[in-house]
Coordinates of C-alpha atoms and ligand atoms in Angstrom, one line a residue:
X1 CA -2.4 0.6 8.9
X2 CA -5.3 -1.9 9.4
X3 CA -8.8 -0.7 8.4
X4 CA -12.2 -1.6 9.8
X5 CA -15.6 -1.4 8.1
X6 CA -18.9 -2.7 9.3
X7 CA -22.6 -2.5 8.3
X8 CA -26.0 -3.4 9.7
X9 CA -29.3 -2.4 8.2
X10 CA -31.6 -3.1 5.2
X11 CA -29.0 -2.9 2.4
X12 CA -26.9 -5.8 1.2
X13 CA -23.9 -5.5 3.4
X14 CA -21.3 -6.8 0.9
X15 CA -21.2 -3.8 -1.5
X16 CA -21.1 -1.4 1.4
X17 CA -18.2 -3.3 3.0
X18 CA -16.1 -3.7 -0.1
X19 CA -16.6 0.0 -1.1
X20 CA -15.6 0.9 2.5
X21 CA -12.5 -1.3 2.3
X22 CA -11.5 0.5 -0.9
X23 CA -11.9 3.8 0.7
X24 CA -9.5 2.7 3.4
X25 CA -6.9 1.3 1.0
X26 CA -4.9 4.5 1.4
X27 CA -4.0 3.4 4.9
X28 CA -1.7 0.7 3.5
X29 CA -2.4 -3.0 4.0
X30 CA -1.3 -6.5 2.8
X31 CA -4.5 -8.6 3.1
X32 CA -8.3 -8.2 3.3
X33 CA -11.2 -10.1 4.6
X34 CA -14.9 -10.0 5.2
X35 CA -17.5 -11.8 7.4
X36 CA -21.3 -11.8 6.6
X37 CA -24.3 -13.4 8.4
X38 CA -26.8 -14.5 5.8
X39 CA -30.6 -14.8 6.2
X40 CA -30.2 -18.5 7.3
X41 CA -27.9 -17.2 10.1
X42 CA -24.8 -18.7 8.6
X43 CA -21.6 -16.9 9.2
X44 CA -19.5 -16.7 6.0
X45 CA -15.9 -15.6 6.3
X46 CA -13.7 -14.9 3.2
X47 CA -10.2 -13.6 3.3
X48 CA -7.2 -13.4 1.1
X49 CA -3.7 -12.0 0.9
X50 CA -3.3 -9.0 -1.4
X51 CA -5.6 -6.2 -2.4
X52 CA -9.3 -5.7 -2.0
X53 CA -9.7 -6.6 -5.7
X54 CA -8.2 -10.0 -4.9
X55 CA -10.8 -10.5 -2.2
X56 CA -13.5 -9.5 -4.8
X57 CA -12.2 -12.2 -7.2
X58 CA -12.0 -14.7 -4.3
X59 CA -15.7 -14.4 -3.4
X60 CA -16.9 -14.8 -7.0
X61 CA -19.6 -17.5 -7.0
X62 CA -19.7 -17.6 -3.1
X63 CA -22.5 -16.7 -0.8
X64 CA -22.1 -13.0 -0.1
X65 CA -25.7 -12.3 1.0
X66 CA -26.7 -10.7 4.2
X67 CA -27.5 -7.4 5.7
X68 CA -24.9 -7.5 8.4
X69 CA -21.2 -7.8 8.1
X70 CA -17.7 -6.7 9.1
X71 CA -14.6 -6.3 6.9
X72 CA -10.9 -5.6 7.4
X73 CA -7.7 -4.7 5.7
X74 CA -4.7 -6.0 7.6
X75 CA -1.2 -4.5 7.9
X76 CA 0.9 -7.3 9.3
X77 CA 2.3 -7.0 12.8
X78 CA 2.1 -10.5 14.3
X79 CA 2.6 -13.2 11.6
X80 CA 3.4 -12.7 7.9
X81 CA 0.9 -11.4 5.4
X82 CA -1.1 -14.5 4.5
X83 CA -4.6 -15.7 4.0
X84 CA -4.5 -17.5 7.4
X85 CA -3.3 -14.5 9.3
X86 CA -5.8 -12.1 7.5
X87 CA -8.9 -11.0 9.5
X88 CA -11.7 -11.8 10.4
X89 CA -10.6 -14.6 12.8
X90 CA -13.0 -17.3 13.9
X91 CA -13.4 -18.8 17.3
X92 CA -13.0 -22.6 17.5
X93 CA -16.8 -23.2 17.5
X94 CA -17.2 -21.0 14.4
X95 CA -19.8 -18.9 16.2
X96 CA -17.7 -15.7 16.6
X97 CA -15.8 -13.7 14.0
X98 CA -13.5 -10.8 15.0
X99 CA -11.7 -8.0 13.2
X100 CA -9.1 -6.0 15.1
X101 CA -6.8 -2.9 14.7
X102 CA -4.0 -2.5 17.1
X103 CA -1.8 -4.8 19.1
X104 CA -2.6 -7.1 22.0
X105 CA 0.7 -6.9 23.8
X106 CA 0.1 -9.8 26.3
X107 CA -1.1 -12.1 23.5
X108 CA 1.7 -14.6 24.1
X109 CA 0.7 -15.1 27.8
X110 CA -2.9 -15.4 27.0
X111 CA -2.3 -17.8 24.1
X112 CA -0.2 -20.1 26.3
X113 CA -2.9 -20.1 28.9
X114 CA -5.6 -21.0 26.3
X115 CA -3.4 -23.7 24.7
X116 CA -3.0 -25.3 28.1
X117 CA -6.8 -25.5 28.3
X118 CA -6.8 -27.2 24.9
X119 CA -7.6 -24.3 22.6
X120 CA -6.0 -24.9 19.1
X121 CA -4.9 -21.9 17.0
X122 CA -4.7 -21.6 13.2
X123 CA -2.9 -18.3 12.8
X124 CA 0.1 -16.5 14.3
X125 CA -2.0 -13.4 15.2
X126 CA -2.8 -11.7 18.4
X127 CA -6.3 -11.2 17.1
X128 CA -7.1 -14.9 17.1
X129 CA -6.0 -15.0 20.7
X130 CA -8.6 -12.4 21.6
X131 CA -11.5 -14.1 19.8
X132 CA -10.6 -17.5 21.4
X133 CA -10.3 -15.8 24.8
X134 CA -13.8 -14.3 24.4
X135 CA -15.2 -17.7 23.5
X136 CA -13.3 -19.6 26.2
X137 CA -14.6 -17.1 28.9
X138 CA -18.1 -17.4 27.4
X139 CA -18.3 -21.2 27.3
X140 CA -16.6 -21.8 30.6
X141 CA -18.8 -19.4 32.5
X142 CA -21.9 -19.8 30.4
X143 CA -22.1 -16.0 29.7
X144 CA -23.6 -14.0 27.0
X145 CA -21.3 -12.6 24.4
X146 CA -21.3 -9.0 25.7
X147 CA -20.2 -10.0 29.2
X148 CA -17.6 -12.4 27.8
X149 CA -16.2 -9.6 25.7
X150 CA -16.1 -7.2 28.6
X151 CA -14.2 -9.8 30.8
X152 CA -11.8 -10.6 28.0
X153 CA -11.0 -7.0 27.3
X154 CA -10.3 -6.5 31.0
X155 CA -7.5 -9.0 30.6
X156 CA -6.0 -7.4 27.5
X157 CA -2.9 -5.2 27.6
X158 CA -2.5 -3.2 24.5
X159 CA -4.4 -1.3 21.9
X160 CA -7.5 -2.3 20.0
X161 CA -10.4 -1.3 17.9
X162 CA -12.5 -4.3 17.3
X163 CA -15.8 -5.5 15.8
X164 CA -17.3 -8.8 16.7
X165 CA -20.0 -10.9 15.0
X166 CA -21.8 -13.8 16.8
X167 CA -23.9 -15.9 14.4
X168 CA -26.3 -16.7 17.2
X169 CA -27.1 -13.0 17.4
X170 CA -27.6 -12.1 13.7
X171 CA -28.9 -8.6 14.5
X172 CA -25.9 -7.3 16.6
X173 CA -22.4 -6.1 16.1
X174 CA -20.3 -5.5 19.2
X175 CA -17.5 -2.9 18.9
X176 CA -14.9 -1.7 21.3
X177 CA -11.9 0.6 21.4
X178 CA -8.8 1.4 23.4
X179 CA -6.1 3.6 21.9
X180 CA -7.1 2.9 18.4
X181 CA -9.9 4.9 16.7
X182 CA -13.4 3.6 15.9
X183 CA -16.3 5.5 14.5
X184 CA -19.9 4.5 14.3
X185 CA -22.0 6.2 11.6
X186 CA -25.7 6.5 12.4
X187 CA -28.1 6.3 9.4
X188 CA -31.9 5.8 9.1
X189 CA -32.4 2.3 10.6
X190 CA -28.8 1.4 9.7
X191 CA -25.4 1.7 11.2
X192 CA -21.9 2.0 9.5
X193 CA -18.6 1.3 11.1
X194 CA -15.2 2.6 10.3
X195 CA -11.7 2.9 11.7
X196 CA -12.0 6.4 10.5
X197 CA -14.9 8.3 8.9
X198 CA -13.8 7.7 5.3
X199 CA -16.0 4.7 4.6
X200 CA -19.0 6.3 6.3
X201 CA -19.3 9.8 4.8
X202 CA -21.2 8.8 1.7
X203 CA -24.0 7.4 3.8
X204 CA -24.3 9.7 6.8
X205 CA -22.7 12.7 8.5
X206 CA -23.9 11.7 12.0
X207 CA -21.1 9.8 13.9
X208 CA -20.1 8.7 17.3
X209 CA -16.4 8.4 18.1
X210 CA -16.0 5.7 20.7
X211 CA -13.8 6.6 23.7
X212 CA -11.2 4.3 25.3
X213 CA -12.6 1.3 27.2
X214 CA -16.1 1.8 25.7
X215 CA -18.1 -0.9 24.0
X216 CA -20.8 -0.1 21.4
X217 CA -23.8 -2.4 21.1
X218 CA -25.1 -1.9 17.6
X219 CA -28.5 -3.6 17.2
X220 CA -30.8 -3.6 14.2
X221 CA -33.8 -1.3 14.8
X222 CA -32.4 0.0 18.1
X223 CA -30.5 3.1 19.2
X224 CA -26.7 2.8 19.6
X225 CA -26.0 1.7 23.2
X226 CA -22.6 2.4 24.7
X227 CA -21.3 0.8 27.9
X228 CA -17.9 0.6 29.6
X229 CA -16.0 -2.6 30.5
X230 CA -18.0 -2.8 33.8
X231 CA -21.3 -2.5 31.9
X232 CA -22.0 1.0 33.1
X233 CA -24.1 2.9 30.6
X234 CA -22.3 5.8 28.8
X235 CA -23.7 8.7 26.9
X236 CA -22.2 8.9 23.5
X237 CA -22.0 12.3 21.8
X238 CA -23.4 12.3 18.3
X239 CA -21.2 14.6 16.1
X240 CA -21.7 16.0 12.6
X241 CA -18.8 15.5 10.3
X242 CA -18.0 17.9 7.5
X243 CA -16.0 15.7 5.1
X244 CA -17.7 15.2 1.7
X245 CA -17.4 12.5 -0.9
X246 CA -15.7 14.7 -3.5
X247 CA -12.8 15.2 -1.1
X248 CA -12.2 11.4 -1.2
X249 CA -12.2 10.9 -5.0
X250 CA -9.1 11.4 -7.3
X251 CA -10.9 14.2 -9.2
X252 CA -9.3 13.3 -12.6
X253 CA -5.7 12.9 -11.3
X254 CA -3.9 9.6 -11.8
X255 CA -3.0 9.4 -8.1
X256 CA -4.2 10.9 -4.9
X257 CA -0.6 12.1 -4.2
X258 CA -0.6 14.3 -7.4
X259 CA -4.1 15.6 -6.6
X260 CA -3.0 16.5 -3.1
X261 CA 0.1 18.2 -4.3
X262 CA -2.1 20.3 -6.7
X263 CA -4.6 21.1 -3.9
X264 CA -2.0 22.9 -1.9
X265 CA -2.9 26.5 -3.0
X266 CA -6.5 25.9 -2.0
X267 CA -5.5 24.1 1.2
X268 CA -3.4 27.0 2.3
X269 CA -6.3 29.4 1.7
X270 CA -8.6 27.2 3.7
X271 CA -6.0 26.9 6.4
X272 CA -5.7 30.7 6.7
X273 CA -9.4 31.5 6.2
X274 CA -10.8 33.4 9.2
X275 CA -7.3 33.5 10.7
X276 CA -5.4 35.9 8.5
X277 CA -7.7 38.8 7.9
X278 CA -8.6 40.1 4.4
X279 CA -6.6 43.3 4.8
X280 CA -3.6 41.1 5.8
X281 CA -3.0 43.1 8.9
X282 CA -3.7 40.6 11.6
X283 CA -3.4 36.9 12.5
X284 CA -5.9 35.4 14.9
X285 CA -5.8 31.9 16.2
X286 CA -8.5 31.0 18.7
X287 CA -6.2 28.9 20.7
X288 CA -3.8 31.8 21.1
X289 CA -6.7 34.1 22.1
X290 CA -8.0 31.6 24.6
X291 CA -4.7 30.5 26.2
X292 CA -2.6 33.6 25.7
X293 CA -1.0 33.7 29.2
X294 CA -0.1 30.0 29.2
X295 CA 1.6 30.3 25.8
X296 CA 3.3 33.6 26.3
X297 CA 4.7 32.5 29.7
X298 CA 6.0 29.2 28.5
X299 CA 9.5 28.4 29.7
X300 CA 10.0 26.6 26.4
X301 CA 8.1 24.8 23.6
X302 CA 8.7 21.2 23.0
X303 CA 7.6 20.0 19.5
X304 CA 6.7 16.3 19.4
X305 CA 6.0 14.6 16.1
X306 CA 7.1 11.8 13.7
X307 CA 8.1 11.7 10.0
X308 CA 7.0 14.6 7.9
X309 CA 5.2 16.2 10.8
X310 CA 8.6 16.2 12.6
X311 CA 10.1 18.0 9.6
X312 CA 7.4 20.7 9.9
X313 CA 8.3 20.9 13.6
X314 CA 11.9 21.8 12.6
X315 CA 10.6 24.7 10.6
X316 CA 8.3 25.6 13.5
X317 CA 11.4 25.8 15.8
X318 CA 13.0 28.4 13.6
X319 CA 9.9 30.4 13.3
X320 CA 9.0 30.4 17.0
X321 CA 12.6 31.1 18.2
X322 CA 13.2 33.8 15.6
X323 CA 9.9 35.7 16.1
X324 CA 8.9 34.9 19.7
X325 CA 12.3 34.5 21.4
X326 CA 11.1 31.4 23.2
X327 CA 13.4 28.4 23.2
X328 CA 12.1 25.4 21.2
X329 CA 13.1 21.8 21.2
X330 CA 12.0 19.4 18.5
X331 CA 11.9 15.7 19.4
X332 CA 10.9 12.5 17.7
X333 CA 7.8 11.4 19.7
X334 CA 9.1 7.8 19.7
X335 CA 12.3 8.8 21.5
X336 CA 10.7 11.3 23.9
X337 CA 8.2 8.8 25.2
X338 CA 10.9 6.3 26.3
X339 CA 13.2 8.8 27.9
X340 CA 12.8 10.3 31.3
X341 CA 12.4 13.9 30.0
X342 CA 12.7 17.0 32.1
X343 CA 9.3 18.6 31.6
X344 CA 6.8 20.3 33.8
X345 CA 3.9 22.7 34.0
X346 CA 5.9 25.7 32.7
X347 CA 6.5 23.8 29.4
X348 CA 4.2 23.9 26.4
X349 CA 4.2 20.9 24.1
X350 CA 3.2 21.3 20.4
X351 CA 2.1 17.9 19.1
X352 CA 2.0 17.8 15.3
X353 CA 0.2 14.9 13.5
X354 CA -1.7 14.8 10.2
X355 CA -3.7 11.7 11.2
X356 CA -4.0 12.5 14.9
X357 CA -3.6 8.8 15.5
X358 CA 0.2 8.2 15.4
X359 CA 0.7 5.9 18.4
X360 CA 4.1 7.3 19.3
X361 CA 2.9 10.9 19.2
X362 CA -0.2 10.1 21.2
X363 CA 1.9 8.3 23.9
X364 CA 4.3 11.2 24.1
X365 CA 1.4 13.6 24.5
X366 CA 0.1 11.5 27.3
X367 CA 3.5 11.5 29.1
X368 CA 3.9 15.2 28.7
X369 CA 0.3 15.7 30.0
X370 CA 1.0 13.5 33.0
X371 CA 4.0 15.7 33.8
X372 CA 1.8 18.8 33.9
X373 CA 2.7 20.3 30.5
X374 CA 0.2 22.3 28.5
X375 CA -0.5 20.6 25.1
X376 CA -1.2 22.4 21.9
X377 CA -2.2 20.1 19.0
X378 CA -1.7 20.7 15.3
X379 CA -3.7 18.0 13.6
X380 CA -5.6 17.5 10.3
X381 CA -8.2 14.9 11.2
X382 CA -10.9 16.5 13.2
X383 CA -11.9 14.6 16.3
X384 CA -8.8 12.3 16.1
X385 CA -7.3 10.9 19.2
X386 CA -4.4 13.4 19.5
X387 CA -6.7 16.3 18.8
X388 CA -8.9 15.1 21.7
X389 CA -6.0 14.5 24.0
X390 CA -4.7 18.0 23.8
X391 CA -5.7 21.1 25.9
X392 CA -6.0 23.3 22.8
X393 CA -4.8 23.5 19.2
X394 CA -5.3 24.5 15.7
X395 CA -6.5 22.2 12.9
X396 CA -4.7 22.6 9.6
X397 CA -7.9 22.2 7.6
X398 CA -6.4 20.8 4.4
X399 CA -9.0 18.1 3.9
X400 CA -8.5 14.3 3.9
X401 CA -5.0 13.3 2.9
X402 CA -5.2 9.9 1.2
X403 CA -1.8 9.4 -0.4
X404 CA 0.5 7.6 2.1
X405 CA 3.2 10.2 1.3
X406 CA 2.2 13.3 3.1
X407 CA 2.2 16.5 1.0
X408 CA -0.5 19.0 1.7
X409 CA -0.5 18.2 5.4
X410 CA 3.2 19.3 5.5
X411 CA 2.5 22.7 4.0
X412 CA -0.7 23.0 6.1
X413 CA 1.4 22.3 9.3
X414 CA 4.0 24.9 8.3
X415 CA 1.3 27.4 7.6
X416 CA -0.3 26.9 11.1
X417 CA 3.2 27.1 12.7
X418 CA 3.8 30.4 10.8
X419 CA 0.5 31.8 12.0
X420 CA 1.2 30.6 15.5
X421 CA 4.6 32.2 15.6
X422 CA 3.3 35.5 14.2
X423 CA 0.3 35.7 16.5
X424 CA 2.4 35.0 19.6
X425 CA 5.2 37.4 18.5
X426 CA 2.6 40.1 18.1
X427 CA 1.2 39.5 21.5
X428 CA 4.6 39.3 23.1
X429 CA 5.9 42.4 21.3
X430 CA 8.9 40.6 19.9
X431 CA 8.3 41.4 16.3
X432 CA 8.5 44.8 14.6
X433 CA 5.1 45.9 13.2
X434 CA 6.5 46.5 9.7
X435 CA 8.1 43.0 9.6
X436 CA 4.9 41.5 10.9
X437 CA 2.8 43.2 8.2
X438 CA 5.3 42.3 5.5
X439 CA 5.1 38.6 6.4
X440 CA 1.3 38.5 6.8
X441 CA 0.9 40.2 3.4
X442 CA 3.3 37.8 1.8
X443 CA 1.6 34.8 3.4
X444 CA -1.5 35.8 1.5
X445 CA 0.4 35.7 -1.8
X446 CA 1.7 32.2 -1.1
X447 CA -1.2 30.3 -2.7
X448 CA -0.7 32.2 -6.0
X449 CA 3.1 31.5 -5.9
X450 CA 2.4 27.8 -5.2
X451 CA 0.3 27.8 -8.4
X452 CA 3.3 29.3 -10.3
X453 CA 5.5 26.4 -9.1
X454 CA 2.8 23.8 -10.0
X455 CA 2.7 25.2 -13.5
X456 CA 6.2 23.7 -13.9
X457 CA 4.9 20.2 -13.4
X458 CA 5.5 19.0 -17.0
X459 CA 9.1 20.3 -17.0
X460 CA 9.7 18.5 -13.6
X461 CA 8.2 15.3 -15.0
X462 CA 10.7 15.5 -18.0
X463 CA 13.6 16.2 -15.7
X464 CA 12.6 13.2 -13.5
X465 CA 13.0 10.8 -16.4
X466 CA 16.7 11.6 -16.5
X467 CA 17.2 10.6 -12.9
X468 CA 15.4 7.3 -12.6
X469 CA 18.7 5.5 -13.0
X470 CA 20.0 6.8 -9.6
X471 CA 20.4 4.5 -6.6
X472 CA 21.2 7.3 -4.2
X473 CA 20.3 11.0 -3.9
X474 CA 21.5 13.8 -1.7
X475 CA 19.2 16.7 -0.7
X476 CA 20.9 19.8 0.7
X477 CA 19.4 23.0 2.1
X478 CA 20.3 25.6 4.8
X479 CA 18.3 27.5 7.4
X480 CA 14.6 27.2 6.8
X481 CA 15.3 25.0 3.8
X482 CA 17.3 22.4 5.7
X483 CA 14.1 20.7 6.9
X484 CA 12.7 20.9 3.4
X485 CA 15.8 19.0 2.2
X486 CA 15.0 16.3 4.8
X487 CA 11.4 16.2 3.6
X488 CA 12.4 16.0 -0.1
X489 CA 14.6 13.0 0.7
X490 CA 11.9 11.3 2.7
X491 CA 9.4 11.8 -0.1
X492 CA 11.8 10.2 -2.7
X493 CA 12.7 7.2 -0.6
X494 CA 9.1 6.6 0.5
X495 CA 7.6 6.3 -3.0
X496 CA 10.5 5.5 -5.4
X497 CA 12.5 3.3 -3.0
X498 CA 15.6 5.2 -4.0
X499 CA 18.0 5.8 -1.1
X500 CA 18.1 9.5 -0.3
X501 CA 19.6 11.6 2.4
X502 CA 18.8 15.1 3.5
X503 CA 21.6 17.2 5.0
X504 CA 22.2 20.8 6.0
X505 CA 24.4 21.8 3.1
X506 CA 27.3 23.0 5.2
X507 CA 27.5 19.6 6.9
X508 CA 28.3 17.9 3.5
X509 CA 32.0 18.5 3.9
X510 CA 31.9 16.6 7.3
X511 CA 31.2 13.3 5.7
X512 CA 28.7 12.9 2.8
X513 CA 31.0 14.6 0.4
X514 CA 32.8 11.3 0.2
X515 CA 29.8 9.9 -1.6
X516 CA 29.8 12.4 -4.4
X517 CA 30.6 11.0 -7.9
X518 CA 29.0 11.0 -11.3
X519 CA 26.3 8.5 -10.1
X520 CA 25.2 10.6 -7.1
X521 CA 22.7 13.4 -8.0
X522 CA 22.4 16.2 -5.4
X523 CA 19.2 18.3 -5.1
X524 CA 20.3 21.7 -3.7
X525 CA 17.8 24.3 -2.5
X526 CA 19.7 27.4 -3.5
X527 CA 17.2 30.3 -3.4
X528 CA 18.4 33.9 -3.1
X529 CA 18.4 34.5 0.6
X530 CA 20.9 35.2 3.4
X531 CA 22.7 31.9 2.7
X532 CA 22.9 32.3 -1.1
X533 CA 26.7 32.8 -1.4
X534 CA 27.4 29.9 1.0
X535 CA 25.2 27.5 -0.9
X536 CA 26.9 28.5 -4.2
X537 CA 30.2 27.3 -2.6
X538 CA 28.4 24.0 -1.7
X539 CA 27.4 23.6 -5.3
X540 CA 30.9 24.2 -6.4
X541 CA 32.2 21.5 -4.1
X542 CA 29.8 19.0 -5.7
X543 CA 30.7 20.0 -9.2
X544 CA 34.4 19.8 -8.5
X545 CA 33.8 16.1 -7.7
X546 CA 31.7 15.6 -10.9
X547 CA 28.4 15.3 -9.0
X548 CA 25.2 16.1 -10.8
X549 CA 23.3 19.1 -9.4
X550 CA 19.6 19.9 -9.6
X551 CA 19.2 23.3 -8.1
X552 CA 16.1 25.0 -6.9
X553 CA 16.8 28.7 -7.6
X554 CA 15.0 32.0 -7.4
X555 CA 13.5 33.3 -10.7
X556 CA 16.0 34.9 -12.9
X557 CA 19.1 33.4 -11.2
X558 CA 21.9 33.3 -13.8
X559 CA 24.8 32.5 -11.5
X560 CA 23.7 29.1 -10.4
X561 CA 22.2 28.3 -13.8
X562 CA 25.8 28.6 -15.1
X563 CA 27.1 25.9 -12.8
X564 CA 24.2 23.5 -12.0
X565 CA 23.2 20.7 -14.4
X566 CA 19.5 21.5 -14.1
X567 CA 17.6 24.3 -12.5
X568 CA 14.0 24.7 -11.3
X569 CA 13.1 28.3 -10.9
X570 CA 10.7 29.3 -8.2
X571 CA 9.1 32.7 -7.3
X572 CA 10.8 34.8 -4.7
X573 CA 9.3 35.1 -1.3
X574 CA 10.4 36.1 2.3
X575 CA 13.0 33.7 3.6
X576 CA 10.8 32.3 6.5
X577 CA 8.0 31.4 4.0
X578 CA 10.3 29.7 1.5
X579 CA 9.5 26.2 2.7
X580 CA 5.9 26.6 1.5
X581 CA 7.3 27.1 -2.0
X582 CA 10.5 25.1 -2.1
X583 CA 8.7 21.9 -0.9
X584 CA 6.5 21.7 -4.0
X585 CA 9.1 21.0 -6.7
X586 CA 10.6 18.3 -4.4
X587 CA 7.2 16.6 -4.0
X588 CA 6.7 16.7 -7.8
X589 CA 10.3 15.3 -8.4
X590 CA 9.7 12.4 -6.1
X591 CA 6.3 11.7 -7.5
X592 CA 7.4 11.7 -11.2
X593 CA 10.5 9.6 -10.5
X594 CA 8.3 7.0 -8.7
X595 CA 5.8 7.0 -11.6
X596 CA 8.7 6.5 -14.1
X597 CA 9.9 3.6 -12.1
X598 CA 6.3 2.1 -12.1
X599 CA 5.9 2.2 -8.3
X600 CA 2.7 2.2 -6.4
X601 CA 2.7 5.9 -5.5
X602 CA -0.3 6.1 -3.3
X603 CA 0.3 2.9 -1.4
X604 CA 4.1 2.4 -1.2
X605 CA 5.3 -1.0 0.0
X606 CA 5.6 -1.5 3.8
X607 CA 4.2 1.9 4.6
X608 CA 0.9 2.8 6.4
X609 CA -0.9 6.1 6.4
X610 CA -1.5 6.3 10.1
X611 CA 1.0 4.4 12.2
X612 CA -1.2 3.3 15.0
X613 CA 1.3 0.8 16.4
X614 CA 4.7 1.6 17.9
Ligands
AGP713 C1 5.0 11.0 5.5 O1 5.1 11.0 4.1 C2 4.9 9.7 6.1 N1 4.2 8.7 5.5 C3 5.1 9.6 7.6 O2 6.4 10.0 7.9 C4 4.2 10.5 8.5 O3 4.4 11.8 8.4 C5 4.4 10.0 10.0 O4 4.0 8.7 10.1 C6 3.6 10.9 11.0 O5 2.2 10.8 10.7 P1 1.2 11.8 11.4 O6 1.5 13.2 10.8 O7 -0.2 11.3 10.9 O8 1.4 11.7 12.8

C-alpha cells in the first residue's frame, strides 16, 4: 500500500527520503515521487511510474538539494499507475505539494465543485482534489496554510495520512491523519516522517503516532506541535520503539520472504518468552490475567480477520472450541462490517492482524465495539491502529514482516491462539492437567522441530523445479490442517501467480475431484493423526485419476510413500500443534516455485503488505 516518508533538519533530505522509500518498498507500490524545497525556496517535484530505482534514475542531473522534503510510493486506487497520477501532487499555483495515503471518498463531489469554480486538474487522483481544495480555501478566504488545511480536512470524508509542503514556508511540514497511520520520528533538531516506523528506526527511537483528526506542525528548530481540526492544542505522547535496523535487512538471504520463513523458530521462542514458563508447566498471558472474567464468561468468541490472519483464525476456532468449550465463529472482517451482525456485550471479538492497519479489520472492530463487544487484539505491529482500538490483546512479537506474503506472522498468530486457548482452558477447568502439560511441553519443542523442517529446504527447492509447469494446484488437509491447506494455496497464488485452491480433503469428492488429471498436482497434508486413514483414501482417489500427489507425511511413513509421487517428511507432534510444522514446507514450496518462475517474491504484482483501503 502507499508509503510516506518525510524529513526536515540539517541533513540533505534527498538521501534520507530515498532510503526511506526503499525501506517501504515491501508495502507494494507502482510509482514513486519526491518533493524538496531548496535553499532558494524553490519547490522541486519529481515523480515517475515504476520503482524507487526508476525515480533515482529520473532525478539524475536534476536539483535534489534541500534539507526539507516529502516522498511517496503510490499503490493505485483512483487513476492508473502513471507519472501524472504519482504523488506528490501540486496545487495550481505551484506553492503546495501533497502526498497522501488512503482514499478521499467524496473526491468526486469536491472535484466537481472546484471545477465549477475554474480549478483545472491534471491527474485522476483524489489526492490532487485535496491539495486543490486546500489552495482554493486558502486563496478565497486569505487564510494561512494551517487553517486552510483544517477547513479542507473538515470537508473530507474518507481516510488519509498526509504530508504537505508550502514553498512559502520552507521550514515547515504539515501532517495529518484519519484512519491511516502516520508516525513522526523525533531526532536532535530534526524530524522524520513515515507511514510506519520502518524508514525512521535508523535515525531515532523516539516517535509520536498521530491520532485520528490530529494535525502535526513540524517546524525546523521547534518542538512538534499537534492540534486538532479546530486548532485545539493536543498533547502528543512520545513513545520509544524497539525495532532495530538489523530486523529490516535481508541478513544474507536473497529475499525477505525466505529470511522470514527461516526466522520462525526464533520468532516462536520470542512469542512464547515470558508466557510459557521455563519448566513448561504454565502459560500466562497478561490479557487473560487482567480480563479473566470477561473472557471466561463470553457467550461466544467471534474471530475477525482477513487473508492469512483469517486462516490463523480458523485454527484458533478449533483450539478454543476444543479446549475451552466456548463457541467460536470466524468471519472475514470485510463481510462482517457490512452485515447487520447479532453481537453484544456478552461477546468477545478476537481481531487478528499482522499489520494492525487492515482497513476492513479495523472497521469491523469499530462496529463490534460500538455494539458493546469486548475486543481482544492479536497484532504484530506495536502501536498499530487495530492494537490501539482494542480493549486488550497479545502481540505476536515476531519482528517486522517485510515480505508481502505473510509467513512468520501466521505461525506467530497460531502460537498466540494456542497459548490463549490453553490459558483460558486452564482457568475454566475444561482441560485435563496431563493433557495441558503435554501440550505445553510439546509447544516448547516446536522451534527445534521447525528447524528440522527448514533443514529440508534444498530438497524442497529441487522438488519445486518439477512443478513449475503447473497452471493449477489443489491443497488438501483435514482438521487442524485444513486451514493450513488454505494458507498453502494462498501462498502459492500470491507469489507464483499459479491458480491454487485449498479444500478440506473430504470435500474433494463433492466437486474438485472433477479437476484431477495428470496436469493437476495435489499437495496433501497427510500426517499420522486421527484422520490418517481417511486421508489415505483421499490420496487413493487422486491417484486413481492419475493426479500427481505431493504428500506431507510424518517421519518414517512408508504407507503413503508407496502411493504418493513425492513425500516431504516432517517431525511428529501433537495434532493441535501440527499447523506450526506443516505450514513451513508449504511456504518453502511456494517460495521456490515462484523463484523458479522468476517472480518478484517479496513484492508480488497487485498486492500490498498492509491493505489500508477497503
Ligand atoms: C498474506 O500473505 C497476505 N498478503 C494477506 O492475505 C494478509 O494476510 C491480509 O491482507 C491481512 O493482513 P493483516 O494480517 O495485516 O491484517
